[in-house]
PDB file of C-alpha atoms and ligand atoms in Angstrom:
ATOM      1  CA  MET S  10       0.000   0.000   0.000  1.00 72.00           C
ATOM      2  CA  ALA S  11       1.233   3.477  -0.842  1.00 87.00           C
ATOM      3  CA  GLY S  12       2.238   5.611   2.127  1.00 93.00           C
ATOM      4  CA  THR S  13       0.148   8.409   3.545  1.00 96.00           C
ATOM      5  CA  TYR S  14       2.774  11.094   3.936  1.00 98.00           C
ATOM      6  CA  THR S  15       5.513  12.895   2.068  1.00 98.00           C
ATOM      7  CA  PHE S  16       8.134  15.489   2.904  1.00 98.00           C
ATOM      8  CA  THR S  17       8.583  18.856   1.200  1.00 98.00           C
ATOM      9  CA  ILE S  18      10.871  21.875   1.422  1.00 98.00           C
ATOM     10  CA  ILE S  19       9.979  25.378   0.303  1.00 99.00           C
ATOM     11  CA  LYS S  20      13.429  26.362  -0.964  1.00 98.00           C
ATOM     12  CA  PRO S  21      15.307  29.645  -0.218  1.00 98.00           C
ATOM     13  CA  GLY S  22      14.326  31.448  -3.461  1.00 98.00           C
ATOM     14  CA  ALA S  23      10.615  30.858  -2.901  1.00 98.00           C
ATOM     15  CA  VAL S  24      10.870  31.928   0.746  1.00 98.00           C
ATOM     16  CA  ALA S  25      12.779  35.100  -0.227  1.00 98.00           C
ATOM     17  CA  ASN S  26      10.155  35.940  -2.864  1.00 98.00           C
ATOM     18  CA  GLU S  27       7.307  35.692  -0.298  1.00 98.00           C
ATOM     19  CA  HIS S  28       5.870  32.540  -1.858  1.00 98.00           C
ATOM     20  CA  ILE S  29       5.396  30.598   1.394  1.00 98.00           C
ATOM     21  CA  GLY S  30       1.715  31.520   1.703  1.00 98.00           C
ATOM     22  CA  PRO S  31       0.814  31.038  -1.979  1.00 98.00           C
ATOM     23  CA  ILE S  32       2.588  27.622  -2.078  1.00 98.00           C
ATOM     24  CA  LEU S  33       0.850  26.456   1.115  1.00 98.00           C
ATOM     25  CA  ASN S  34      -2.439  27.522  -0.459  1.00 98.00           C
ATOM     26  CA  VAL S  35      -1.826  25.319  -3.526  1.00 98.00           C
ATOM     27  CA  ILE S  36      -0.814  22.439  -1.235  1.00 98.00           C
ATOM     28  CA  ASN S  37      -3.942  22.742   0.931  1.00 98.00           C
ATOM     29  CA  THR S  38      -6.351  23.201  -1.964  1.00 98.00           C
ATOM     30  CA  HIS S  39      -5.059  19.935  -3.478  1.00 98.00           C
ATOM     31  CA  GLY S  40      -6.028  17.927  -0.420  1.00 98.00           C
ATOM     32  CA  PHE S  41      -2.758  17.746   1.499  1.00 98.00           C
ATOM     33  CA  HIS S  42      -2.802  18.154   5.272  1.00 97.00           C
ATOM     34  CA  ILE S  43       0.150  19.840   7.004  1.00 97.00           C
ATOM     35  CA  SER S  44       1.194  17.523   9.833  1.00 97.00           C
ATOM     36  CA  ALA S  45       4.546  19.171  10.693  1.00 98.00           C
ATOM     37  CA  MET S  46       6.169  22.466   9.674  1.00 98.00           C
ATOM     38  CA  LYS S  47       9.012  24.832  10.590  1.00 98.00           C
ATOM     39  CA  LEU S  48      11.193  27.632   9.200  1.00 98.00           C
ATOM     40  CA  ILE S  49      14.895  26.813   9.502  1.00 98.00           C
ATOM     41  CA  ARG S  50      18.233  27.543   7.841  1.00 98.00           C
ATOM     42  CA  LEU S  51      20.257  24.513   6.752  1.00 98.00           C
ATOM     43  CA  ARG S  52      23.873  24.226   7.801  1.00 98.00           C
ATOM     44  CA  THR S  53      26.257  23.155   5.035  1.00 98.00           C
ATOM     45  CA  ALA S  54      26.778  19.704   6.582  1.00 97.00           C
ATOM     46  CA  GLN S  55      23.001  19.129   6.739  1.00 96.00           C
ATOM     47  CA  ALA S  56      22.500  20.195   3.114  1.00 97.00           C
ATOM     48  CA  ARG S  57      25.367  17.956   1.960  1.00 97.00           C
ATOM     49  CA  LYS S  58      23.821  15.015   3.809  1.00 96.00           C
ATOM     50  CA  PHE S  59      20.304  15.723   2.511  1.00 95.00           C
ATOM     51  CA  TYR S  60      21.495  15.819  -1.110  1.00 95.00           C
ATOM     52  CA  GLU S  61      24.235  13.186  -0.785  1.00 95.00           C
ATOM     53  CA  VAL S  62      22.768  11.107  -3.671  1.00 94.00           C
ATOM     54  CA  HIS S  63      23.788  13.971  -5.960  1.00 96.00           C
ATOM     55  CA  MET S  64      27.371  14.215  -4.629  1.00 97.00           C
ATOM     56  CA  GLY S  65      29.813  14.324  -7.560  1.00 97.00           C
ATOM     57  CA  LYS S  66      27.296  15.756 -10.020  1.00 98.00           C
ATOM     58  CA  SER S  67      28.100  19.029 -11.780  1.00 98.00           C
ATOM     59  CA  PHE S  68      25.362  20.950  -9.972  1.00 97.00           C
ATOM     60  CA  TYR S  69      26.061  19.609  -6.448  1.00 98.00           C
ATOM     61  CA  ASP S  70      28.252  22.399  -5.012  1.00 97.00           C
ATOM     62  CA  ALA S  71      25.985  25.140  -6.390  1.00 98.00           C
ATOM     63  CA  LEU S  72      22.936  23.299  -5.034  1.00 98.00           C
ATOM     64  CA  ILE S  73      24.452  23.167  -1.523  1.00 98.00           C
ATOM     65  CA  GLU S  74      25.352  26.864  -1.762  1.00 98.00           C
ATOM     66  CA  PHE S  75      21.776  27.690  -2.797  1.00 98.00           C
ATOM     67  CA  MET S  76      20.047  25.498  -0.207  1.00 98.00           C
ATOM     68  CA  THR S  77      22.079  27.105   2.611  1.00 98.00           C
ATOM     69  CA  SER S  78      21.676  30.674   1.295  1.00 98.00           C
ATOM     70  CA  GLY S  79      18.652  31.535   3.452  1.00 98.00           C
ATOM     71  CA  PRO S  80      15.745  30.128   5.432  1.00 98.00           C
ATOM     72  CA  ILE S  81      13.624  27.260   4.143  1.00 98.00           C
ATOM     73  CA  VAL S  82      10.311  25.782   5.248  1.00 99.00           C
ATOM     74  CA  VAL S  83      10.361  22.039   6.007  1.00 98.00           C
ATOM     75  CA  ILE S  84       6.968  20.327   5.995  1.00 98.00           C
ATOM     76  CA  ILE S  85       5.429  16.873   6.339  1.00 98.00           C
ATOM     77  CA  LEU S  86       2.279  16.485   4.231  1.00 98.00           C
ATOM     78  CA  GLU S  87      -0.406  13.857   4.691  1.00 98.00           C
ATOM     79  CA  LYS S  88      -2.765  12.447   2.056  1.00 97.00           C
ATOM     80  CA  GLU S  89      -3.565   9.025   0.637  1.00 97.00           C
ATOM     81  CA  ASN S  90      -0.896   8.254  -1.998  1.00 98.00           C
ATOM     82  CA  ALA S  91       1.028  11.333  -0.813  1.00 98.00           C
ATOM     83  CA  VAL S  92       4.413  10.780  -2.512  1.00 98.00           C
ATOM     84  CA  GLU S  93       3.085  10.203  -6.022  1.00 98.00           C
ATOM     85  CA  ASP S  94       0.335  12.821  -5.815  1.00 98.00           C
ATOM     86  CA  TYR S  95       2.737  15.468  -4.499  1.00 98.00           C
ATOM     87  CA  ARG S  96       5.346  14.749  -7.196  1.00 98.00           C
ATOM     88  CA  LYS S  97       2.565  15.346  -9.735  1.00 98.00           C
ATOM     89  CA  LEU S  98       1.555  18.578  -8.021  1.00 98.00           C
ATOM     90  CA  ILE S  99       5.118  19.996  -7.976  1.00 98.00           C
ATOM     91  CA  GLY S 100       5.831  19.192 -11.648  1.00 98.00           C
ATOM     92  CA  ASN S 101       9.049  18.638 -13.577  1.00 98.00           C
ATOM     93  CA  THR S 102      12.440  19.508 -12.003  1.00 97.00           C
ATOM     94  CA  ASP S 103      12.920  21.958 -14.896  1.00 97.00           C
ATOM     95  CA  PRO S 104      10.156  24.592 -14.637  1.00 97.00           C
ATOM     96  CA  THR S 105      10.164  25.164 -18.404  1.00 97.00           C
ATOM     97  CA  LYS S 106       8.989  21.525 -18.719  1.00 98.00           C
ATOM     98  CA  ALA S 107       6.515  21.642 -15.813  1.00 98.00           C
ATOM     99  CA  GLU S 108       2.792  21.478 -16.578  1.00 98.00           C
ATOM    100  CA  GLU S 109       0.430  24.428 -16.074  1.00 98.00           C
ATOM    101  CA  GLY S 110      -0.869  24.674 -12.525  1.00 97.00           C
ATOM    102  CA  THR S 111       2.062  22.817 -10.944  1.00 98.00           C
ATOM    103  CA  ILE S 112       3.948  24.467  -8.088  1.00 98.00           C
ATOM    104  CA  ARG S 113       7.172  24.652 -10.080  1.00 98.00           C
ATOM    105  CA  LYS S 114       5.408  26.134 -13.114  1.00 98.00           C
ATOM    106  CA  LEU S 115       3.851  28.747 -10.846  1.00 98.00           C
ATOM    107  CA  PHE S 116       6.799  29.597  -8.564  1.00 98.00           C
ATOM    108  CA  ALA S 117      10.162  28.233  -9.828  1.00 98.00           C
ATOM    109  CA  GLN S 118      12.845  30.635 -11.061  1.00 97.00           C
ATOM    110  CA  SER S 119      15.141  28.021 -12.685  1.00 98.00           C
ATOM    111  CA  VAL S 120      16.108  24.323 -12.595  1.00 98.00           C
ATOM    112  CA  GLN S 121      18.168  25.016  -9.464  1.00 97.00           C
ATOM    113  CA  LYS S 122      15.824  27.539  -7.841  1.00 98.00           C
ATOM    114  CA  ASN S 123      12.791  25.350  -8.456  1.00 98.00           C
ATOM    115  CA  ALA S 124      10.709  26.463  -5.459  1.00 98.00           C
ATOM    116  CA  VAL S 125      10.152  23.117  -3.730  1.00 98.00           C
ATOM    117  CA  HIS S 126      11.524  19.679  -2.975  1.00 98.00           C
ATOM    118  CA  GLY S 127       9.310  16.586  -2.857  1.00 98.00           C
ATOM    119  CA  SER S 128      10.245  13.080  -1.653  1.00 98.00           C
ATOM    120  CA  ASP S 129      10.580  10.580  -4.505  1.00 97.00           C
ATOM    121  CA  SER S 130       9.626   7.394  -2.566  1.00 98.00           C
ATOM    122  CA  ASP S 131       7.912   6.331   0.657  1.00 98.00           C
ATOM    123  CA  GLU S 132      11.293   5.249   2.008  1.00 97.00           C
ATOM    124  CA  ASN S 133      12.807   8.683   1.330  1.00 97.00           C
ATOM    125  CA  ALA S 134       9.702  10.389   2.764  1.00 98.00           C
ATOM    126  CA  ARG S 135      10.372   8.525   6.007  1.00 97.00           C
ATOM    127  CA  ILE S 136      14.123   9.233   6.021  1.00 96.00           C
ATOM    128  CA  GLU S 137      13.663  12.923   5.173  1.00 97.00           C
ATOM    129  CA  SER S 138      10.831  13.460   7.683  1.00 97.00           C
ATOM    130  CA  ASP S 139      12.891  11.819  10.446  1.00 96.00           C
ATOM    131  CA  PHE S 140      15.866  13.997   9.458  1.00 95.00           C
ATOM    132  CA  PHE S 141      13.990  17.185  10.407  1.00 96.00           C
ATOM    133  CA  PHE S 142      11.227  16.276  12.867  1.00 98.00           C
ATOM    134  CA  SER S 143      10.943  14.479  16.189  1.00 97.00           C
ATOM    135  CA  LYS S 144       7.787  12.486  17.011  1.00 95.00           C
ATOM    136  CA  SER S 145       6.466  15.236  19.267  1.00 95.00           C
ATOM    137  CA  GLU S 146       6.585  17.715  16.363  1.00 97.00           C
ATOM    138  CA  ARG S 147       4.302  15.594  14.150  1.00 97.00           C
ATOM    139  CA  PHE S 148       0.497  15.599  14.183  1.00 95.00           C
ATOM    140  CA  SER S 149      -1.147  12.890  12.067  1.00 94.00           C
ATOM    141  CA  ILE S 150      -4.726  13.014  10.789  1.00 91.00           C
ATOM    142  CA  PHE S 151      -4.603   9.248  10.298  1.00 87.00           C
ATOM    143  CA  ASP S 152      -5.276   6.790  13.101  1.00 62.00           C
ATOM    144  CA  GLU S 153      -2.425   4.441  12.343  1.00 57.00           C
ATOM    145  CA  ARG S 154       0.679   6.386  13.256  1.00 52.00           C
ATOM    146  CA  ASP S 155       3.387   4.510  11.390  1.00 53.00           C
ATOM    147  CA  PHE S 156       5.979   7.175  12.139  1.00 50.00           C
TER     148      PHE S 156
HETATM  149  P1  LIG U 196      13.965  17.539  -5.447  1.00 64.93           P
HETATM  150  O1  LIG U 196      14.839  16.354  -5.047  1.00 64.93           O
HETATM  151  O2  LIG U 196      14.475  18.865  -4.922  1.00 64.93           O
HETATM  152  O3  LIG U 196      12.522  17.300  -5.144  1.00 64.93           O
HETATM  153  P2  LIG U 196      13.863  16.557  -8.117  1.00 64.93           P
HETATM  154  O4  LIG U 196      13.676  15.218  -7.471  1.00 64.93           O
HETATM  155  O5  LIG U 196      12.825  17.014  -9.085  1.00 64.93           O
HETATM  156  O6  LIG U 196      14.022  17.675  -7.025  1.00 64.93           O
HETATM  157  P3  LIG U 196      16.638  15.899  -8.426  1.00 64.93           P
HETATM  158  O7  LIG U 196      17.155  15.261  -9.667  1.00 64.93           O
HETATM  159  O8  LIG U 196      16.478  15.065  -7.192  1.00 64.93           O
HETATM  160  O9  LIG U 196      15.268  16.611  -8.813  1.00 64.93           O
HETATM  161  O10 LIG U 196      17.591  17.122  -8.113  1.00 64.93           O
HETATM  162  C1  LIG U 196      17.630  17.717  -6.822  1.00 64.93           C
HETATM  163  C2  LIG U 196      17.705  19.219  -6.973  1.00 64.93           C
HETATM  164  O11 LIG U 196      18.972  19.552  -7.549  1.00 64.93           O
HETATM  165  C3  LIG U 196      16.686  19.839  -7.928  1.00 64.93           C
HETATM  166  O12 LIG U 196      15.428  20.075  -7.342  1.00 64.93           O
HETATM  167  C4  LIG U 196      17.373  21.117  -8.326  1.00 64.93           C
HETATM  168  O13 LIG U 196      17.250  22.106  -7.291  1.00 64.93           O
HETATM  169  C5  LIG U 196      18.826  20.679  -8.404  1.00 64.93           C
HETATM  170  N1  LIG U 196      19.193  20.263  -9.762  1.00 64.93           N
HETATM  171  C6  LIG U 196      18.885  19.090 -10.368  1.00 64.93           C
HETATM  172  N2  LIG U 196      19.353  19.042 -11.632  1.00 64.93           N
HETATM  173  C7  LIG U 196      19.985  20.219 -11.826  1.00 64.93           C
HETATM  174  C8  LIG U 196      20.692  20.803 -12.922  1.00 64.93           C
HETATM  175  N3  LIG U 196      20.843  20.160 -14.077  1.00 64.93           N
HETATM  176  N4  LIG U 196      21.208  22.048 -12.751  1.00 64.93           N
HETATM  177  C9  LIG U 196      21.072  22.712 -11.570  1.00 64.93           C
HETATM  178  N5  LIG U 196      20.425  22.225 -10.509  1.00 64.93           N
HETATM  179  C10 LIG U 196      19.879  21.004 -10.629  1.00 64.93           C
HETATM  180 MG1  LIG U 197      14.956  14.481  -5.932  1.00 64.93          MG
END
């Protein structure tokens, strides 16, 4: 069975451009429940760890620089089939290829400054949520608390 939560980040560019509220509005109007949320600034070591699968790629150093450049909003979202549905809602990594109405089409500035992150699997949703939130910071709308 598909998981019921995913993890997202509103990235520094979108925070700096005052897109927190508008992005949360899109998220809520598409049926996602916010079950954890905070505004933080990533330390370099945290950003390197979070994006370690991309270590060695051409864009890695610039990505770390960008993700640590200012505050971000980290959020756990709940919905049936959350990971897949949220990936659809955020759209393609490259905003020029993202469909109309997607968060990246609406708010991304570039491939790097693409407004939001979204977990790409249930396993990564769990790892990423645990990376930023303790149990006492999470408030599930579902009965079975599998986190
Ligand atoms: P995310 O993991 O942030 O949800 P994604 O899964 O759509 O995005 P990934 O391939 O995992 O895309 O890349 C992680 C992030 O690295 C992208 O969101 C983007 O900020 C940056 N990135 C990816 N490809 C490039 C690129 N070619 N040039 C610059 N930055 C890139
Ligand atoms: Mg990714």
